[in-house]
Coordinates of C-alpha atoms in Angstrom, one line a residue:
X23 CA -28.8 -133.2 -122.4
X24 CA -29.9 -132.1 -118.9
X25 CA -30.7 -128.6 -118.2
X26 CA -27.7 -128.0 -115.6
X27 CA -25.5 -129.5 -118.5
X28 CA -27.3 -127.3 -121.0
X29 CA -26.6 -124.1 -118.7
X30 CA -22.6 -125.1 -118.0
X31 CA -22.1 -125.3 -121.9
X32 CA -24.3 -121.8 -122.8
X33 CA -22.0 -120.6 -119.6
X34 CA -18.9 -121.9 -121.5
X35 CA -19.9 -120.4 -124.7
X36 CA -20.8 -117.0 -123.6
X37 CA -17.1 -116.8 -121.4
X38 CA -15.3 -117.9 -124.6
X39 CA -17.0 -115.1 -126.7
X40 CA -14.8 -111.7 -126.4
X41 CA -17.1 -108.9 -125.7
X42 CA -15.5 -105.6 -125.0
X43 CA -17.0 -101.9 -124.7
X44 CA -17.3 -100.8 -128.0
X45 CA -15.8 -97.5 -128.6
X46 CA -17.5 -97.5 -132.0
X47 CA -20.9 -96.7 -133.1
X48 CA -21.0 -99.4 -135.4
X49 CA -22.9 -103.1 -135.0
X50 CA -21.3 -106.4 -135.2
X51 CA -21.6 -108.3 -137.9
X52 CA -22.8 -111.5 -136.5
X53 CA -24.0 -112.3 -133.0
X54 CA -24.6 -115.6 -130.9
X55 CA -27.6 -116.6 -130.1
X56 CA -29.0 -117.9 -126.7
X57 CA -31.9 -119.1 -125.7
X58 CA -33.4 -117.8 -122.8
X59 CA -35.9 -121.1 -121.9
X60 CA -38.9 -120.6 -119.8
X61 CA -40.2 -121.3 -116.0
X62 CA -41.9 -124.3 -118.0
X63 CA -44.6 -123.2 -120.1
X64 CA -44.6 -121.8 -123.7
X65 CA -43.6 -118.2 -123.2
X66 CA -40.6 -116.1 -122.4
X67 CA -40.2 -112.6 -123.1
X68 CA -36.9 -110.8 -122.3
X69 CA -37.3 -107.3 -120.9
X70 CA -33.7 -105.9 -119.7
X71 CA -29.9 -106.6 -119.4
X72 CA -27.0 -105.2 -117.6
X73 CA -23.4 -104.9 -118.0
X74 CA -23.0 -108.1 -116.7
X75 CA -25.5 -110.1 -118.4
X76 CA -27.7 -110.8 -116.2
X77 CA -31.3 -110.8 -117.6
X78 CA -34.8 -110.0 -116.3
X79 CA -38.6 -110.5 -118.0
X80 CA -41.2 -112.5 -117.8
X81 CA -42.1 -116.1 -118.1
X82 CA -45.7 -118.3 -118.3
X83 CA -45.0 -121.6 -115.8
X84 CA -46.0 -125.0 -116.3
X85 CA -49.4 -123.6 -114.6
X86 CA -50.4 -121.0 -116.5
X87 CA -48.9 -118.2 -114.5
X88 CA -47.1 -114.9 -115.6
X89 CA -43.9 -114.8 -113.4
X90 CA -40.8 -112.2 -113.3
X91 CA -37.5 -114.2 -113.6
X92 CA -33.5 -113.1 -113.3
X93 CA -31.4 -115.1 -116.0
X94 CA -27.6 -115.2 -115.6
X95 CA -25.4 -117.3 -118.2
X96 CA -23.9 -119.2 -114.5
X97 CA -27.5 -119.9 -113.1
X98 CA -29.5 -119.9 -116.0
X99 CA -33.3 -119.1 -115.8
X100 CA -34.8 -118.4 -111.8
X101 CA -38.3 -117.5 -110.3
X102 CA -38.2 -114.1 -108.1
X103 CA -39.4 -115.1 -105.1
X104 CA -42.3 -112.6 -104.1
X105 CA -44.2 -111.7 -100.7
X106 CA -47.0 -114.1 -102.2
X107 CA -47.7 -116.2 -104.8
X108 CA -48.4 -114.0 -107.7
X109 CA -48.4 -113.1 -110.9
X110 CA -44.9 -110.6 -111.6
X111 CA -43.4 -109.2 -114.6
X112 CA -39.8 -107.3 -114.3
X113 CA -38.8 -104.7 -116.5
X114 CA -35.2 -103.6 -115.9
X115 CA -32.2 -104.2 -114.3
X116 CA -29.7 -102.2 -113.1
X117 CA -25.5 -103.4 -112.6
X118 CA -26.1 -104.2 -109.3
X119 CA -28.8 -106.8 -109.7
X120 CA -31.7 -104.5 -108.8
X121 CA -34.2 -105.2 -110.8
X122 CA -38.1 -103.6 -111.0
X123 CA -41.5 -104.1 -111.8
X124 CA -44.7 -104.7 -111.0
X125 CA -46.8 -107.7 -108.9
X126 CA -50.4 -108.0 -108.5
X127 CA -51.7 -107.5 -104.9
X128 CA -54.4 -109.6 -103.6
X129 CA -56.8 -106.6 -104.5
X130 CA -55.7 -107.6 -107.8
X131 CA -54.1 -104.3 -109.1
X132 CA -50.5 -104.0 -110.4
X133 CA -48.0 -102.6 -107.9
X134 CA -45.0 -101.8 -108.8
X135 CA -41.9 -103.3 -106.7
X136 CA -37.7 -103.3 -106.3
X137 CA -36.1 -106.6 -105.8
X138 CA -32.4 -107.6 -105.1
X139 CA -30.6 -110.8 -103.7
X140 CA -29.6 -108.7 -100.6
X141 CA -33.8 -107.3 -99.4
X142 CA -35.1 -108.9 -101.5
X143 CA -38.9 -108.3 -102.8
X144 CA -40.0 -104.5 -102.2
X145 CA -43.3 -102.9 -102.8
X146 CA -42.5 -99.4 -103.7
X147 CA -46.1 -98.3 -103.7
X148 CA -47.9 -98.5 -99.8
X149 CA -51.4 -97.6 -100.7
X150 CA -53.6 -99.9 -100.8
X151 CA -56.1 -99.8 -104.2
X152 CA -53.3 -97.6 -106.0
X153 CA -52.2 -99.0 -109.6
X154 CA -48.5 -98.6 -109.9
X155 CA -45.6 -99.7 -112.5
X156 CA -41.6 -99.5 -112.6
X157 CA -40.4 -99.8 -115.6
X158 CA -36.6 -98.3 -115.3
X159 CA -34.2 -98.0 -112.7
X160 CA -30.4 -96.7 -113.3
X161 CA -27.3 -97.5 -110.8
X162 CA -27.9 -95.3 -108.2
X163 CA -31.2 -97.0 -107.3
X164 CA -33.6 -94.8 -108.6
X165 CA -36.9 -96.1 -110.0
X166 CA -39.0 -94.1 -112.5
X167 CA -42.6 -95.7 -113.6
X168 CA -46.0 -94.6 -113.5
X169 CA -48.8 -94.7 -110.7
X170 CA -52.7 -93.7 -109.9
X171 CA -52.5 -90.2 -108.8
X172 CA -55.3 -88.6 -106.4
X173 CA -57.2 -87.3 -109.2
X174 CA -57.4 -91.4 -110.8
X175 CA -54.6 -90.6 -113.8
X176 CA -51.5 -92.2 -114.4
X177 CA -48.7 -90.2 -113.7
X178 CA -45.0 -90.4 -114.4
X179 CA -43.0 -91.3 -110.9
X180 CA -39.6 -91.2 -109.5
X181 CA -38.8 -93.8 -106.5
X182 CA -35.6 -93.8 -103.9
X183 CA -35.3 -95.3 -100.7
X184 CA -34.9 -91.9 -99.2
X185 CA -37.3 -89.8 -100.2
X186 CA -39.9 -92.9 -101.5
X187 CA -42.3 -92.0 -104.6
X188 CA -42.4 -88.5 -105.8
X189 CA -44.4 -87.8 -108.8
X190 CA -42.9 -86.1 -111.8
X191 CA -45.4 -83.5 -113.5
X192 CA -45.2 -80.0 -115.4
X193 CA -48.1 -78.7 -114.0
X194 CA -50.4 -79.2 -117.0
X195 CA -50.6 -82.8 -118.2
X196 CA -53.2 -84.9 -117.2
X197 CA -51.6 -88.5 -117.9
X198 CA -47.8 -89.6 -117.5
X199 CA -45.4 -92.3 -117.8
X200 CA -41.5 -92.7 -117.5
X201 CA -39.7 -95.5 -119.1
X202 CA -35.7 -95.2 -118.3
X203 CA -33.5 -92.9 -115.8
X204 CA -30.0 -92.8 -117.0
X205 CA -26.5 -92.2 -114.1
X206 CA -27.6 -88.6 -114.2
X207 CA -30.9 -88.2 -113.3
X208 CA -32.7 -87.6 -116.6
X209 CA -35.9 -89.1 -117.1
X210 CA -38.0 -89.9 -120.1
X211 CA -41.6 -91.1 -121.3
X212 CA -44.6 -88.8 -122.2
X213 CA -47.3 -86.9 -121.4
X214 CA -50.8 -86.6 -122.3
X215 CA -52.0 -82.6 -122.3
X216 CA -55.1 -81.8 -122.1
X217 CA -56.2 -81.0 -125.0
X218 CA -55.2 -84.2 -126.0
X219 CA -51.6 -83.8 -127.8
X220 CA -49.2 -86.8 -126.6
X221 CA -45.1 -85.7 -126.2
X222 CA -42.2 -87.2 -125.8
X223 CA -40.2 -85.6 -122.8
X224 CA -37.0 -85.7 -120.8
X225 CA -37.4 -84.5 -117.4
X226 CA -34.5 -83.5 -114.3
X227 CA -34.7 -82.6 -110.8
X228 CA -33.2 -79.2 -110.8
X229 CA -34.3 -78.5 -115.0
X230 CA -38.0 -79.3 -114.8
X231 CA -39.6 -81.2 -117.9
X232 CA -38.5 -80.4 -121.6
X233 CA -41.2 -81.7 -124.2
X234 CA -39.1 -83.3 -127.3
X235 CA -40.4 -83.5 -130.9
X236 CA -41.3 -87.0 -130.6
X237 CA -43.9 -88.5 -129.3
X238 CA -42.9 -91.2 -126.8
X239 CA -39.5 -91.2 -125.1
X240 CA -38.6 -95.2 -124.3
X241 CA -34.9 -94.8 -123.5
X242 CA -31.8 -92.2 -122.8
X243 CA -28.2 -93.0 -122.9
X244 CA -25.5 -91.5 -120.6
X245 CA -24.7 -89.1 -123.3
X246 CA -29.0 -87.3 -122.8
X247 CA -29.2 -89.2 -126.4
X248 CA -33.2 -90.5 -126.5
X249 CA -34.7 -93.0 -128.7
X250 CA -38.8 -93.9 -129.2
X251 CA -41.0 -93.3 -131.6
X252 CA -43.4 -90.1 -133.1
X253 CA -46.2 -90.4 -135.2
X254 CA -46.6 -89.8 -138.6
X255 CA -49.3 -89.9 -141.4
X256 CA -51.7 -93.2 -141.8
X257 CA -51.5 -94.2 -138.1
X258 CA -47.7 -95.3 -138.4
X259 CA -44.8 -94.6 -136.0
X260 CA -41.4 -94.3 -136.7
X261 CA -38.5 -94.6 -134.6
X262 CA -36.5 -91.8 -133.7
X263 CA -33.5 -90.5 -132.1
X264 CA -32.6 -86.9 -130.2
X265 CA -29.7 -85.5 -129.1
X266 CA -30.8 -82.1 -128.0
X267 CA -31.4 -81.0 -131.3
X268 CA -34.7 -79.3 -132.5
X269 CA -35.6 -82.2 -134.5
X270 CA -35.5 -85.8 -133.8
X271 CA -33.9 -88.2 -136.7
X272 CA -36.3 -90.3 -138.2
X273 CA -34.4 -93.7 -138.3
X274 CA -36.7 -95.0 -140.6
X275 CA -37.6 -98.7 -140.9
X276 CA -35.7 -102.3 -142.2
X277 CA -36.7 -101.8 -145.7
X278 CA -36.4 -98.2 -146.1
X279 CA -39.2 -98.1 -147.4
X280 CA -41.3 -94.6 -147.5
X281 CA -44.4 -96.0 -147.9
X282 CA -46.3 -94.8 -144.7
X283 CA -49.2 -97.4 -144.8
X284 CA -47.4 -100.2 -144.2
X285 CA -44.1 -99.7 -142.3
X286 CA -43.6 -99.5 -138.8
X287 CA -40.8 -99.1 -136.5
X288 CA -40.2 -98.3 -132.7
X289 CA -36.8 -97.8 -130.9
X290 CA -36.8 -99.4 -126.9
X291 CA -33.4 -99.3 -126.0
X292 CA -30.2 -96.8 -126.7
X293 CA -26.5 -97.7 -125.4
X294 CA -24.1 -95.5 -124.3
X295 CA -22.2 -96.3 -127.8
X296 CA -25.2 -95.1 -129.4
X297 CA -26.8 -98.4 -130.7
X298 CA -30.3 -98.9 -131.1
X299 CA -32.6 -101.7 -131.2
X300 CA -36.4 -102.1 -131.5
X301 CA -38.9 -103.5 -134.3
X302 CA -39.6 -102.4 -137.1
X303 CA -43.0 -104.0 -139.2
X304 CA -42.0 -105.7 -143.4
X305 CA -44.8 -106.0 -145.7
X306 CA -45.4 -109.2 -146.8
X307 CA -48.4 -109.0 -149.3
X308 CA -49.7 -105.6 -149.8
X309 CA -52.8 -106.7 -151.4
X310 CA -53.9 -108.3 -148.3
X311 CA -51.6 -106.0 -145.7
X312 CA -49.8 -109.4 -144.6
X313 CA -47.0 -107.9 -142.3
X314 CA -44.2 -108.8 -139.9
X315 CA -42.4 -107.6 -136.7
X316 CA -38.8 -107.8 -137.1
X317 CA -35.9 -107.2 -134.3
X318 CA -33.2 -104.4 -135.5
X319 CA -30.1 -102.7 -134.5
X320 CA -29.6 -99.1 -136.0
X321 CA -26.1 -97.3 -136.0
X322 CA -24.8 -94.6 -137.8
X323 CA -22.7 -96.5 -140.3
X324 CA -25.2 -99.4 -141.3
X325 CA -28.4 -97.5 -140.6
X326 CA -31.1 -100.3 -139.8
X327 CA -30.2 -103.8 -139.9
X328 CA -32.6 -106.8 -139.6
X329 CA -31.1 -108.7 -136.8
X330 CA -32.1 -111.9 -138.4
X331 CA -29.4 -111.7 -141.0
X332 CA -26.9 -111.4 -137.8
X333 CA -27.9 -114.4 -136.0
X334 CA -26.2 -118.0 -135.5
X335 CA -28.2 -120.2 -135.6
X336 CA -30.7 -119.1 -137.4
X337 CA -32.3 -122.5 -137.2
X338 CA -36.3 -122.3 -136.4
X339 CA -36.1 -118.5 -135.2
X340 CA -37.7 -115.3 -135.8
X341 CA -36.7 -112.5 -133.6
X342 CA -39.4 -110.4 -133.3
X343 CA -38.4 -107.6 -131.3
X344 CA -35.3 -106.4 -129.3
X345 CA -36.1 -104.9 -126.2
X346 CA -32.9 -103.8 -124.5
X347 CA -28.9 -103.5 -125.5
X348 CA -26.2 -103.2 -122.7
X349 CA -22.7 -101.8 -123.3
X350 CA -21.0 -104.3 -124.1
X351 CA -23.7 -104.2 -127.4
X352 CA -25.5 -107.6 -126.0
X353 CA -29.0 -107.4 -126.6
X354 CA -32.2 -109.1 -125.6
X355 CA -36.0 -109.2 -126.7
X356 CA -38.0 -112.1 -128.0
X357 CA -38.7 -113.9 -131.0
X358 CA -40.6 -117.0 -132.3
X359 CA -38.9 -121.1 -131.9
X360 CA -41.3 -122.8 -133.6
X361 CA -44.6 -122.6 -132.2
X362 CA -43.4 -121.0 -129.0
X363 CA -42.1 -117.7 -127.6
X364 CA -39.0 -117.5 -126.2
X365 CA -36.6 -115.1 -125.1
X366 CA -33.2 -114.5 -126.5
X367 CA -29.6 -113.2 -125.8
X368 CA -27.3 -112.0 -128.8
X369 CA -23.9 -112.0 -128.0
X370 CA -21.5 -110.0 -130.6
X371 CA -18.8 -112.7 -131.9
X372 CA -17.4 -110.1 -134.8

C-alpha cells in the first residue's frame, strides 16, 4: 500500500468516526488508533493537537535529524520548513494552525519560534546567544515558554506580536517556566525560590502570580482547572488536579496502588471537559524494581484508566505516554511499535 493511499484511507477512517464535544466528564470506552509515521527514521513523538486534528511534534529523518512536523488526517505527516536547515522540535498548536517551539540557531542554542502557513517560520527571541523555549500558545496567539534572562536563569515568558517577549516573574524566584496559556490569559508552570522550594503556579496580567499546592503546573483548561504533578515521599510524583481549591487532588496512579516507591504518575494535558491524560509508572517485579510507563486518561467517573485496555488495534503497541487531549477528547502522545517509537492519535469510537 503507498503512503498517499495509506493517508486517504486513515483520512476516511477518521471522517467516518463521530466525534462530538463531550458535555460529559466521562472517557470513552474504546478509541481508534492512528499511527502518526515518521519523516523517515525510527522516531516520532506527538507533542500537541487542536480542535481540528491537526498535530505537531517531533520526528528523527532518514538522516539522523530531530525535525518539528504538522500532521493532519488530509496531508498526513509534513516537515516545517525553517529559516535554515536545523534541528526543530514543536510543542503546541493552537485552532488556527499556529504552532510553537524551539530551533537551534547556528550558535547552536535553542530558540524558541511561531510558525503558521500564512508567515510562516518566526523567531520570537532576537538576541543573539539567548536560550529560549515555547512550549504553549492559546487562540489569541499568545506564546508562553521560558528564556535566559540577564542575570543567566531561565525565566517563565509571555510572547505577542504586539508587545513581543515580556517576562513573567513575582519578584522573588530565581528560575521559571510556563507550559500552557488558556483563551483567558492564565498561565502556568513553576518557580524555583531561592531557597530552593519548587511551586506550581498560575499567573495573569492584571492578578499577578498565585503559587498552587503542587509542584509543577503542565496544563489549565478554560474553566482555570490545572493538572501536573507534586512531589511526594521516596522521590515519587503524583499527578494532580486544582480547581481553586486549597488542596490539589491527588489522582493517584493506574494501579492504585499506595505504595510510594514504586508508582509514578504525571498529568500533561487537561480538556475543557475535564479529561486528563499523562503516565503513570506499573511495577513489574518489585524484587528487581522492573517498571513501566503507561499512557492514561483520568475522569471523574472511572478515575485512571490504562489507555492500553482502550485501544484498537492493540496489535504490537505500547503507549507510553499521552501528551495532549483536544475537546473533542482526541488525544496524542507516543508509545512503542515494535522496536520503534512512534506517535499516535486516539480517536473516541464509543
Amino acid at each position: 500500500m503507498t503512503q498517499k493511499t495509506q493517508l486517504t484511507q486513515v483520512s476516511s477512517e477518521l471522517q467516518n468516526l463521530t466525534v462530538t464535544k463531550s458535555n460529559t466528564t466521562t472517557a470513552a470506552s474504546s478509541y481508534a488508533l492512528t499511527d502518526l509515521g515518521t519523516l523517515g527514521g525510527h522516531l516520532c513523538v506527538a507533542k500537541g493537537i487542536n480542535d481540528s486534528a491537526q498535530i505537531v511534534g517531533y520526528s528523527i529523518t532518514s538522516s539522523g535529524q530531530r525535525r518539528a512536523f504538522i500532521w493532519s488526517p488530509n496531508q498526513g505527516m509534513e516537515d516545517i520548513d525553517t529559516l535554515s536547515d536545523t534541528s526543530t522540535c514543536a510543542y503546541s498548536i493552537n485552532d488556527y494552525g499556529q504552532m510553537v517551539g524551539y530551533f537551534v540557531s547556528d550558535s547552536g542554542q535553542r530558540k524558541a519560534f511561531i510558525w503558521d502557513e500564512t508567515k510562516g517560520f518566526q523567531n520570537i527571541n532576537t538576541e543573539s546567544n539567548s536560550f529560549s523555549e515555547a512550549y504553549g500558545i492559546n487562540n489569541f496567539g499568545q506564546v508562553v515558554g521560558c528564556a535566559i534572562s540577564s542575570d543567566g536563569n531561565r525565566k517563565a515568558f509571555i510572547w505577542d506580536s504586539k508587545n513581543g517577549m515580556e517576562y513573567i516573574s513575582n519578584g522573588s524566584e530565581i528560575e521559571s517556566i510556563a507550559y500552557s496559556i488558556n483563551d483567558s490569559g492564565e498561565v502556568v508552570g513553576y518557580s524555583l525560590s531561592s531557597d530552593f522550594i519548587l511551586k506550581a503556579f498560575v499567573w495573569k496580567s492584571d492578578k499577578g502570580t498565585q503559587e498552587l499546592p503542587g509542584f509543577l503546573g503542565s496544563d489549565i483548561n478554560m474553566s482555570g482547572q490545572v493538572v501536573g504533578f507534586y512531589a511526594v515521599p521516596e522521590d515519587n510524583n503524583r499527578a494532580f488536579l486544582w480547581d481553586g481549591s486549597n488542596k490539589c487532588q491527588d489522582l493517584s496512579t493506574i494501579s492504585g496502588n499506595v505504595n510510594l516507591q514504586f508508582f509514578d504518575s504525571e498529568a500533561n494535558s487537561i480538556n475543557n471537559s475535564g479529561l486528563i491524560v499523562g503516565y503513570s509508572d506499573r511495577i513489574i517485579d518489585a524484587d528487581q524494581e522492573l517498571w513501566s510507563r503507561k499512557a492514561f486518561i483520568w475522569d471523574s467517573v472511572n478515575q485512571m484508566q490504562d489507555l492500553n485496555d482502550l485501544i484498537y488495534p492493540s496489535d504490537d503497541w505500547i503507549l507510553r505516554e499521552a501528551r495532549a487531549i483536544n475537546n473533542h477528547g482526541q488525544i496524542v502522545g507516543w508509545g512503542n511499535k515494535g522496536e520503534s517509537r512512534h506517535g499516535f492519535l486516539l480517536t473516541p469510537i464509543s
